[in-house]
Short mmCIF file of C-alpha atoms in Angstrom, two decimals:
data_model
loop_
_atom_site.label_atom_id
_atom_site.label_comp_id
_atom_site.label_asym_id
_atom_site.label_seq_id
_atom_site.Cartn_x
_atom_site.Cartn_y
_atom_site.Cartn_z
CA UNK Z 1 11.67 -13.47 3.74
CA UNK Z 2 14.55 -12.87 1.34
CA UNK Z 3 13.49 -12.94 -2.27
CA UNK Z 4 16.98 -13.27 -3.74
CA UNK Z 5 17.10 -9.70 -5.05
CA UNK Z 6 17.31 -6.43 -3.13
CA UNK Z 7 14.31 -4.13 -3.49
CA UNK Z 8 13.13 -1.01 -1.69
CA UNK Z 9 10.25 -2.09 0.54
CA UNK Z 10 7.62 0.67 0.41
CA UNK Z 11 5.07 -1.22 2.51
CA UNK Z 12 7.31 -1.07 5.61
CA UNK Z 13 9.14 2.15 4.71
CA UNK Z 14 9.68 5.05 7.06
CA UNK Z 15 11.50 7.26 4.54
CA UNK Z 16 12.44 5.63 1.24
CA UNK Z 17 12.29 1.94 2.12
CA UNK Z 18 16.04 1.29 2.15
CA UNK Z 19 16.26 -0.09 5.70
CA UNK Z 20 13.05 -2.08 5.21
CA UNK Z 21 14.51 -3.48 1.97
CA UNK Z 22 17.74 -4.47 3.72
CA UNK Z 23 15.71 -6.08 6.50
CA UNK Z 24 13.63 -8.02 3.98
CA UNK Z 25 16.73 -9.10 2.06
CA UNK Z 26 18.62 -10.27 5.18
CA UNK Z 27 15.64 -11.63 7.15
CA UNK Z 28 16.44 -9.29 10.05
CA UNK Z 29 13.80 -7.13 11.75
CA UNK Z 30 13.69 -3.64 10.21
CA UNK Z 31 13.92 -2.09 13.67
CA UNK Z 32 17.46 -3.47 14.11
CA UNK Z 33 18.55 -2.27 10.66
CA UNK Z 34 17.20 1.22 11.36
CA UNK Z 35 18.80 1.28 14.80
CA UNK Z 36 22.13 0.22 13.31
CA UNK Z 37 21.94 2.97 10.68
CA UNK Z 38 21.17 5.61 13.30
CA UNK Z 39 23.97 4.39 15.57
CA UNK Z 40 26.47 4.46 12.69
CA UNK Z 41 25.38 7.99 11.92
CA UNK Z 42 25.68 9.07 15.56
CA UNK Z 43 29.12 7.51 16.01
CA UNK Z 44 30.63 9.64 13.29
CA UNK Z 45 29.91 7.96 9.99
CA UNK Z 46 28.05 10.67 8.03
CA UNK Z 47 28.70 8.66 4.86
CA UNK Z 48 25.63 6.65 5.93
CA UNK Z 49 23.43 9.50 4.69
CA UNK Z 50 25.09 9.54 1.26
CA UNK Z 51 24.87 5.74 0.99
CA UNK Z 52 21.19 5.80 2.01
CA UNK Z 53 20.35 8.43 -0.61
CA UNK Z 54 22.32 6.62 -3.30
CA UNK Z 55 20.61 3.29 -2.57
CA UNK Z 56 17.20 5.01 -2.50
CA UNK Z 57 17.83 6.48 -5.95
CA UNK Z 58 19.47 3.45 -7.55
CA UNK Z 59 17.59 0.45 -6.15
CA UNK Z 60 14.44 -0.91 -7.74
CA UNK Z 61 11.13 -0.71 -5.95
CA UNK Z 62 9.70 -4.02 -4.84
CA UNK Z 63 7.27 -5.36 -7.49
CA UNK Z 64 3.63 -5.42 -6.41
CA UNK Z 65 3.50 -9.14 -7.14
CA UNK Z 66 5.95 -9.72 -4.24
CA UNK Z 67 3.67 -8.11 -1.66
CA UNK Z 68 1.34 -10.23 0.42
CA UNK Z 69 -2.32 -9.19 0.52
CA UNK Z 70 -1.85 -7.60 3.96
CA UNK Z 71 1.26 -5.67 2.88
CA UNK Z 72 -0.43 -4.53 -0.31
CA UNK Z 73 -3.47 -3.30 1.61
CA UNK Z 74 -1.25 -1.38 4.04
CA UNK Z 75 0.72 0.12 1.15
CA UNK Z 76 -2.45 1.25 -0.63
CA UNK Z 77 -3.82 2.83 2.57
CA UNK Z 78 -0.55 4.71 3.07
CA UNK Z 79 -0.61 5.95 -0.53
CA UNK Z 80 -4.22 7.09 -0.14
CA UNK Z 81 -3.35 8.99 3.06
CA UNK Z 82 -0.45 10.74 1.29
CA UNK Z 83 -2.66 11.64 -1.65
CA UNK Z 84 -5.31 13.04 0.70
CA UNK Z 85 -2.71 14.97 2.68
CA UNK Z 86 -1.31 16.55 -0.50
CA UNK Z 87 -4.80 17.49 -1.64
CA UNK Z 88 -5.52 19.03 1.77
CA UNK Z 89 -8.42 16.71 2.46
CA UNK Z 90 -9.15 16.13 6.14
CA UNK Z 91 -10.13 12.81 7.66
CA UNK Z 92 -13.82 13.70 7.95
CA UNK Z 93 -14.02 14.83 4.34
CA UNK Z 94 -12.21 11.68 3.20
CA UNK Z 95 -14.63 9.47 5.17
CA UNK Z 96 -17.61 11.32 3.72
CA UNK Z 97 -16.16 10.81 0.24
CA UNK Z 98 -15.61 7.11 0.88
CA UNK Z 99 -19.15 6.70 2.23
CA UNK Z 100 -20.67 8.48 -0.75
CA UNK Z 101 -18.58 6.29 -3.05
CA UNK Z 102 -19.83 3.16 -1.25
CA UNK Z 103 -23.39 4.48 -1.43
CA UNK Z 104 -23.04 5.07 -5.17
CA UNK Z 105 -21.63 1.58 -5.74
CA UNK Z 106 -24.48 -0.03 -3.75
CA UNK Z 107 -27.03 1.96 -5.78
CA UNK Z 108 -25.35 0.78 -9.01
CA UNK Z 109 -25.52 -2.83 -7.81
CA UNK Z 110 -29.20 -2.46 -6.87
CA UNK Z 111 -29.98 -0.97 -10.26
CA UNK Z 112 -28.11 -3.77 -12.03
CA UNK Z 113 -29.79 -6.58 -10.14
CA UNK Z 114 -33.27 -5.08 -10.20
CA UNK Z 115 -33.09 -4.43 -13.94
CA UNK Z 116 -31.70 -7.90 -14.70
CA UNK Z 117 -34.39 -9.49 -12.48
CA UNK Z 118 -37.17 -7.69 -14.34
CA UNK Z 119 -35.77 -8.92 -17.64
CA UNK Z 120 -35.53 -12.41 -16.21
CA UNK Z 121 -39.13 -12.23 -15.00
CA UNK Z 122 -40.25 -11.02 -18.44
CA UNK Z 123 -38.44 -13.91 -20.13
CA UNK Z 124 -40.03 -16.43 -17.76
CA UNK Z 125 -43.48 -14.96 -18.46
CA UNK Z 126 -42.88 -15.17 -22.21
CA UNK Z 127 -42.05 -18.89 -21.89
CA UNK Z 128 -45.35 -19.67 -20.14
#
């Protein structure tokens, strides 16, 4: 859906989000915009590369408030994969890290609820 202003669309980006941004702005499927850009390039318009780079450098990134929950989730997963790839972390190591993080958070929740329940029980006993 067009939002009235052109933004780079990082959630649907293949390179810099220019074609996805154009697709979002014009309400055309990004596949057709990308295909058109490639065809223009193949038919002898190398200026397409310069225009693409210029738009990628000049245009604003789409604000996070404009992303739907699904798009935001996909964008965050993509960013996490890039971060893991740069750090040299493999998929198995990343999954182990995520599981240990989940385990730690569950243990924190158990500690919070069990400690607050014991305080609650003590308060109830003091009222009797």
